[in-house]
Amino acid sequence: MAEALFYHLTAHTLERALPDLLERTLAKGWRAVVRCGTAERLEALDRHLWTYRDESFLPHASIGCTMPERQPVYMTTGDEIPNKADALFLVDAADATDFTGFERVVILFAGHDDAALTLARTQWKRAAATVKATYWQQDGGRWTKARESTPES
């Protein structure tokens, strides 16, 4: 059964938080799909994941690549999951209604954006009705679990 993790970005940007979460995902031996809300955001994150740290990068590819099924991280604006991902990351107002087939669905949303907060609340209600959901907020530079819900509660 999948679990949903909600990350409320207030102290750090998506560009700072996403690489760390993807690194943790890959360290588990999992594959990931990053679903972006817009093609512009996808292109910016695609470039960022190659250069976010001088000493490392995250191996990934996006729409139109050859052999997407071999990619540890696949980035898209659509619903395709060509790499049999264990984790789905939803960023920049991307949405999913079905968590089937994933170990984890990670929703990252901007804390100072009313539209993002409204969407995250809707996603929380939907997720909490079907899977374990946890809400993480930033306390300085650290993540703190602020809420947890299971379908029974």
PDB file of C-alpha atoms in Angstrom:
ATOM      1  CA  MET A   1       0.000   0.000   0.000  1.00  0.00           C
ATOM      2  CA  ALA A   2       1.318   3.417  -0.922  1.00  0.00           C
ATOM      3  CA  GLU A   3       1.891   6.226   1.504  1.00  0.00           C
ATOM      4  CA  ALA A   4       1.623   9.935   0.764  1.00  0.00           C
ATOM      5  CA  LEU A   5       4.114  12.461   2.107  1.00  0.00           C
ATOM      6  CA  PHE A   6       3.238  16.146   1.939  1.00  0.00           C
ATOM      7  CA  TYR A   7       6.155  18.613   2.127  1.00  0.00           C
ATOM      8  CA  HIS A   8       5.160  22.203   2.858  1.00  0.00           C
ATOM      9  CA  LEU A   9       7.962  24.386   1.478  1.00  0.00           C
ATOM     10  CA  THR A  10       8.305  27.512   3.598  1.00  0.00           C
ATOM     11  CA  ALA A  11      12.027  27.844   4.360  1.00  0.00           C
ATOM     12  CA  HIS A  12      13.495  26.279   1.212  1.00  0.00           C
ATOM     13  CA  THR A  13      12.623  26.304  -2.451  1.00  0.00           C
ATOM     14  CA  LEU A  14      11.628  23.280  -4.482  1.00  0.00           C
ATOM     15  CA  GLU A  15      15.051  23.451  -6.148  1.00  0.00           C
ATOM     16  CA  ARG A  16      16.699  22.956  -2.773  1.00  0.00           C
ATOM     17  CA  ALA A  17      14.342  20.308  -1.356  1.00  0.00           C
ATOM     18  CA  LEU A  18      13.734  18.069  -4.384  1.00  0.00           C
ATOM     19  CA  PRO A  19      17.315  16.851  -5.010  1.00  0.00           C
ATOM     20  CA  ASP A  20      17.709  15.703  -1.390  1.00  0.00           C
ATOM     21  CA  LEU A  21      14.416  13.801  -1.468  1.00  0.00           C
ATOM     22  CA  LEU A  22      15.312  12.203  -4.806  1.00  0.00           C
ATOM     23  CA  GLU A  23      18.744  11.186  -3.472  1.00  0.00           C
ATOM     24  CA  ARG A  24      17.054   9.485  -0.506  1.00  0.00           C
ATOM     25  CA  THR A  25      14.700   7.695  -2.887  1.00  0.00           C
ATOM     26  CA  LEU A  26      17.545   6.400  -5.048  1.00  0.00           C
ATOM     27  CA  ALA A  27      19.491   5.339  -1.930  1.00  0.00           C
ATOM     28  CA  LYS A  28      16.596   2.969  -1.146  1.00  0.00           C
ATOM     29  CA  GLY A  29      17.134   1.343  -4.537  1.00  0.00           C
ATOM     30  CA  TRP A  30      13.893   2.858  -5.812  1.00  0.00           C
ATOM     31  CA  ARG A  31      13.104   4.599  -9.086  1.00  0.00           C
ATOM     32  CA  ALA A  32      11.153   7.846  -9.252  1.00  0.00           C
ATOM     33  CA  VAL A  33       8.932   9.829 -11.559  1.00  0.00           C
ATOM     34  CA  VAL A  34       8.774  13.585 -11.077  1.00  0.00           C
ATOM     35  CA  ARG A  35       5.504  14.960 -12.465  1.00  0.00           C
ATOM     36  CA  CYS A  36       5.669  18.716 -13.069  1.00  0.00           C
ATOM     37  CA  GLY A  37       2.736  21.055 -13.513  1.00  0.00           C
ATOM     38  CA  THR A  38       4.234  22.845 -16.529  1.00  0.00           C
ATOM     39  CA  ALA A  39       6.756  22.194 -19.278  1.00  0.00           C
ATOM     40  CA  GLU A  40       8.687  25.299 -18.207  1.00  0.00           C
ATOM     41  CA  ARG A  41       9.102  23.963 -14.659  1.00  0.00           C
ATOM     42  CA  LEU A  42      10.144  20.571 -16.033  1.00  0.00           C
ATOM     43  CA  GLU A  43      12.870  22.166 -18.167  1.00  0.00           C
ATOM     44  CA  ALA A  44      14.161  24.256 -15.259  1.00  0.00           C
ATOM     45  CA  LEU A  45      14.257  21.288 -12.860  1.00  0.00           C
ATOM     46  CA  ASP A  46      15.840  19.095 -15.541  1.00  0.00           C
ATOM     47  CA  ARG A  47      18.744  21.561 -15.857  1.00  0.00           C
ATOM     48  CA  HIS A  48      18.944  22.021 -12.102  1.00  0.00           C
ATOM     49  CA  LEU A  49      19.308  18.302 -11.313  1.00  0.00           C
ATOM     50  CA  TRP A  50      22.483  18.162 -13.434  1.00  0.00           C
ATOM     51  CA  THR A  51      24.106  21.134 -11.713  1.00  0.00           C
ATOM     52  CA  TYR A  52      22.623  21.574  -8.211  1.00  0.00           C
ATOM     53  CA  ARG A  53      25.847  20.423  -6.530  1.00  0.00           C
ATOM     54  CA  ASP A  54      29.402  20.664  -7.859  1.00  0.00           C
ATOM     55  CA  GLU A  55      30.408  17.202  -6.637  1.00  0.00           C
ATOM     56  CA  SER A  56      27.353  15.258  -7.799  1.00  0.00           C
ATOM     57  CA  PHE A  57      24.277  15.102 -10.000  1.00  0.00           C
ATOM     58  CA  LEU A  58      21.096  13.082 -10.149  1.00  0.00           C
ATOM     59  CA  PRO A  59      20.885  10.719 -13.112  1.00  0.00           C
ATOM     60  CA  HIS A  60      17.614  11.413 -14.840  1.00  0.00           C
ATOM     61  CA  ALA A  61      15.879  11.985 -18.152  1.00  0.00           C
ATOM     62  CA  SER A  62      12.665  13.507 -19.360  1.00  0.00           C
ATOM     63  CA  ILE A  63      10.057  13.361 -22.083  1.00  0.00           C
ATOM     64  CA  GLY A  64      11.515  12.356 -25.432  1.00  0.00           C
ATOM     65  CA  CYS A  65      14.586  10.561 -24.096  1.00  0.00           C
ATOM     66  CA  THR A  66      15.669   7.233 -25.502  1.00  0.00           C
ATOM     67  CA  MET A  67      15.094   4.248 -23.215  1.00  0.00           C
ATOM     68  CA  PRO A  68      12.989   6.001 -20.550  1.00  0.00           C
ATOM     69  CA  GLU A  69      12.440   2.604 -18.929  1.00  0.00           C
ATOM     70  CA  ARG A  70      16.105   2.581 -17.842  1.00  0.00           C
ATOM     71  CA  GLN A  71      16.046   5.936 -16.071  1.00  0.00           C
ATOM     72  CA  PRO A  72      16.320   6.022 -12.262  1.00  0.00           C
ATOM     73  CA  VAL A  73      14.478   9.364 -12.306  1.00  0.00           C
ATOM     74  CA  TYR A  74      12.076  10.210 -15.108  1.00  0.00           C
ATOM     75  CA  MET A  75      10.577  13.694 -15.403  1.00  0.00           C
ATOM     76  CA  THR A  76       7.284  14.419 -17.127  1.00  0.00           C
ATOM     77  CA  THR A  77       4.212  16.625 -17.278  1.00  0.00           C
ATOM     78  CA  GLY A  78       2.010  13.638 -18.104  1.00  0.00           C
ATOM     79  CA  ASP A  79       0.770  10.429 -16.538  1.00  0.00           C
ATOM     80  CA  GLU A  80       3.312   8.027 -18.040  1.00  0.00           C
ATOM     81  CA  ILE A  81       5.480   5.894 -15.747  1.00  0.00           C
ATOM     82  CA  PRO A  82       7.921   4.244 -18.170  1.00  0.00           C
ATOM     83  CA  ASN A  83      10.564   3.353 -15.555  1.00  0.00           C
ATOM     84  CA  LYS A  84       8.267   1.352 -13.222  1.00  0.00           C
ATOM     85  CA  ALA A  85       8.842   3.944 -10.505  1.00  0.00           C
ATOM     86  CA  ASP A  86       8.420   3.149  -6.834  1.00  0.00           C
ATOM     87  CA  ALA A  87       7.950   6.820  -5.961  1.00  0.00           C
ATOM     88  CA  LEU A  88       5.912   9.549  -7.622  1.00  0.00           C
ATOM     89  CA  PHE A  89       6.822  13.178  -6.933  1.00  0.00           C
ATOM     90  CA  LEU A  90       4.162  15.807  -7.641  1.00  0.00           C
ATOM     91  CA  VAL A  91       5.500  19.351  -7.988  1.00  0.00           C
ATOM     92  CA  ASP A  92       4.290  22.710  -9.224  1.00  0.00           C
ATOM     93  CA  ALA A  93       0.547  21.893  -9.042  1.00  0.00           C
ATOM     94  CA  ALA A  94       0.856  18.446 -10.646  1.00  0.00           C
ATOM     95  CA  ASP A  95      -1.809  16.052  -9.427  1.00  0.00           C
ATOM     96  CA  ALA A  96      -2.591  12.338  -9.269  1.00  0.00           C
ATOM     97  CA  THR A  97      -5.788  10.596  -8.282  1.00  0.00           C
ATOM     98  CA  ASP A  98      -4.473   7.033  -8.222  1.00  0.00           C
ATOM     99  CA  PHE A  99      -1.512   5.949  -6.075  1.00  0.00           C
ATOM    100  CA  THR A 100      -1.699   2.313  -7.170  1.00  0.00           C
ATOM    101  CA  GLY A 101       1.683   0.772  -7.935  1.00  0.00           C
ATOM    102  CA  PHE A 102       3.734   3.219  -5.872  1.00  0.00           C
ATOM    103  CA  GLU A 103       5.411   2.720  -2.530  1.00  0.00           C
ATOM    104  CA  ARG A 104       5.351   6.444  -1.941  1.00  0.00           C
ATOM    105  CA  VAL A 105       3.782   9.557  -3.419  1.00  0.00           C
ATOM    106  CA  VAL A 106       5.516  12.803  -2.459  1.00  0.00           C
ATOM    107  CA  ILE A 107       3.683  16.098  -2.841  1.00  0.00           C
ATOM    108  CA  LEU A 108       5.828  19.230  -2.571  1.00  0.00           C
ATOM    109  CA  PHE A 109       4.006  22.544  -2.415  1.00  0.00           C
ATOM    110  CA  ALA A 110       4.927  26.202  -1.933  1.00  0.00           C
ATOM    111  CA  GLY A 111       3.965  27.504   1.467  1.00  0.00           C
ATOM    112  CA  HIS A 112       3.350  31.077   0.348  1.00  0.00           C
ATOM    113  CA  ASP A 113       1.125  30.325  -2.636  1.00  0.00           C
ATOM    114  CA  ASP A 114      -2.622  30.282  -1.936  1.00  0.00           C
ATOM    115  CA  ALA A 115      -3.429  28.172  -5.004  1.00  0.00           C
ATOM    116  CA  ALA A 116      -0.761  25.604  -4.043  1.00  0.00           C
ATOM    117  CA  LEU A 117      -2.113  25.435  -0.486  1.00  0.00           C
ATOM    118  CA  THR A 118      -5.671  24.924  -1.726  1.00  0.00           C
ATOM    119  CA  LEU A 119      -4.572  22.114  -4.058  1.00  0.00           C
ATOM    120  CA  ALA A 120      -2.507  20.496  -1.286  1.00  0.00           C
ATOM    121  CA  ARG A 121      -5.536  20.496   1.039  1.00  0.00           C
ATOM    122  CA  THR A 122      -7.602  18.797  -1.660  1.00  0.00           C
ATOM    123  CA  GLN A 123      -4.836  16.261  -2.274  1.00  0.00           C
ATOM    124  CA  TRP A 124      -4.524  15.621   1.484  1.00  0.00           C
ATOM    125  CA  LYS A 125      -8.237  14.836   1.835  1.00  0.00           C
ATOM    126  CA  ARG A 126      -8.107  12.497  -1.147  1.00  0.00           C
ATOM    127  CA  ALA A 127      -4.920  10.748   0.010  1.00  0.00           C
ATOM    128  CA  ALA A 128      -5.894  10.449   3.689  1.00  0.00           C
ATOM    129  CA  ALA A 129      -9.109   8.683   2.670  1.00  0.00           C
ATOM    130  CA  THR A 130      -7.195   5.859   0.973  1.00  0.00           C
ATOM    131  CA  VAL A 131      -3.576   5.665   2.237  1.00  0.00           C
ATOM    132  CA  LYS A 132      -1.387   6.659   5.158  1.00  0.00           C
ATOM    133  CA  ALA A 133      -0.572  10.356   4.765  1.00  0.00           C
ATOM    134  CA  THR A 134       2.009  12.438   6.606  1.00  0.00           C
ATOM    135  CA  TYR A 135       2.423  16.191   6.576  1.00  0.00           C
ATOM    136  CA  TRP A 136       5.941  17.601   6.948  1.00  0.00           C
ATOM    137  CA  GLN A 137       6.696  21.236   7.642  1.00  0.00           C
ATOM    138  CA  GLN A 138       9.983  23.060   7.737  1.00  0.00           C
ATOM    139  CA  ASP A 139      11.338  24.043  11.117  1.00  0.00           C
ATOM    140  CA  GLY A 140      14.339  26.171  10.236  1.00  0.00           C
ATOM    141  CA  GLY A 141      16.308  23.903   7.929  1.00  0.00           C
ATOM    142  CA  ARG A 142      14.850  20.609   9.180  1.00  0.00           C
ATOM    143  CA  TRP A 143      11.694  18.699   8.316  1.00  0.00           C
ATOM    144  CA  THR A 144       9.305  18.002  11.179  1.00  0.00           C
ATOM    145  CA  LYS A 145       6.351  15.631  10.973  1.00  0.00           C
ATOM    146  CA  ALA A 146       3.356  17.762  11.977  1.00  0.00           C
ATOM    147  CA  ARG A 147       0.442  15.485  11.155  1.00  0.00           C
ATOM    148  CA  GLU A 148      -0.318  11.909  10.240  1.00  0.00           C
ATOM    149  CA  SER A 149      -3.495  10.295   9.025  1.00  0.00           C
ATOM    150  CA  THR A 150      -4.517   6.776   8.125  1.00  0.00           C
ATOM    151  CA  PRO A 151      -7.647   5.779   6.208  1.00  0.00           C
ATOM    152  CA  GLU A 152      -9.241   4.566   9.456  1.00  0.00           C
ATOM    153  CA  SER A 153      -8.751   7.898  11.295  1.00  0.00           C
TER     154      SER A 153
END
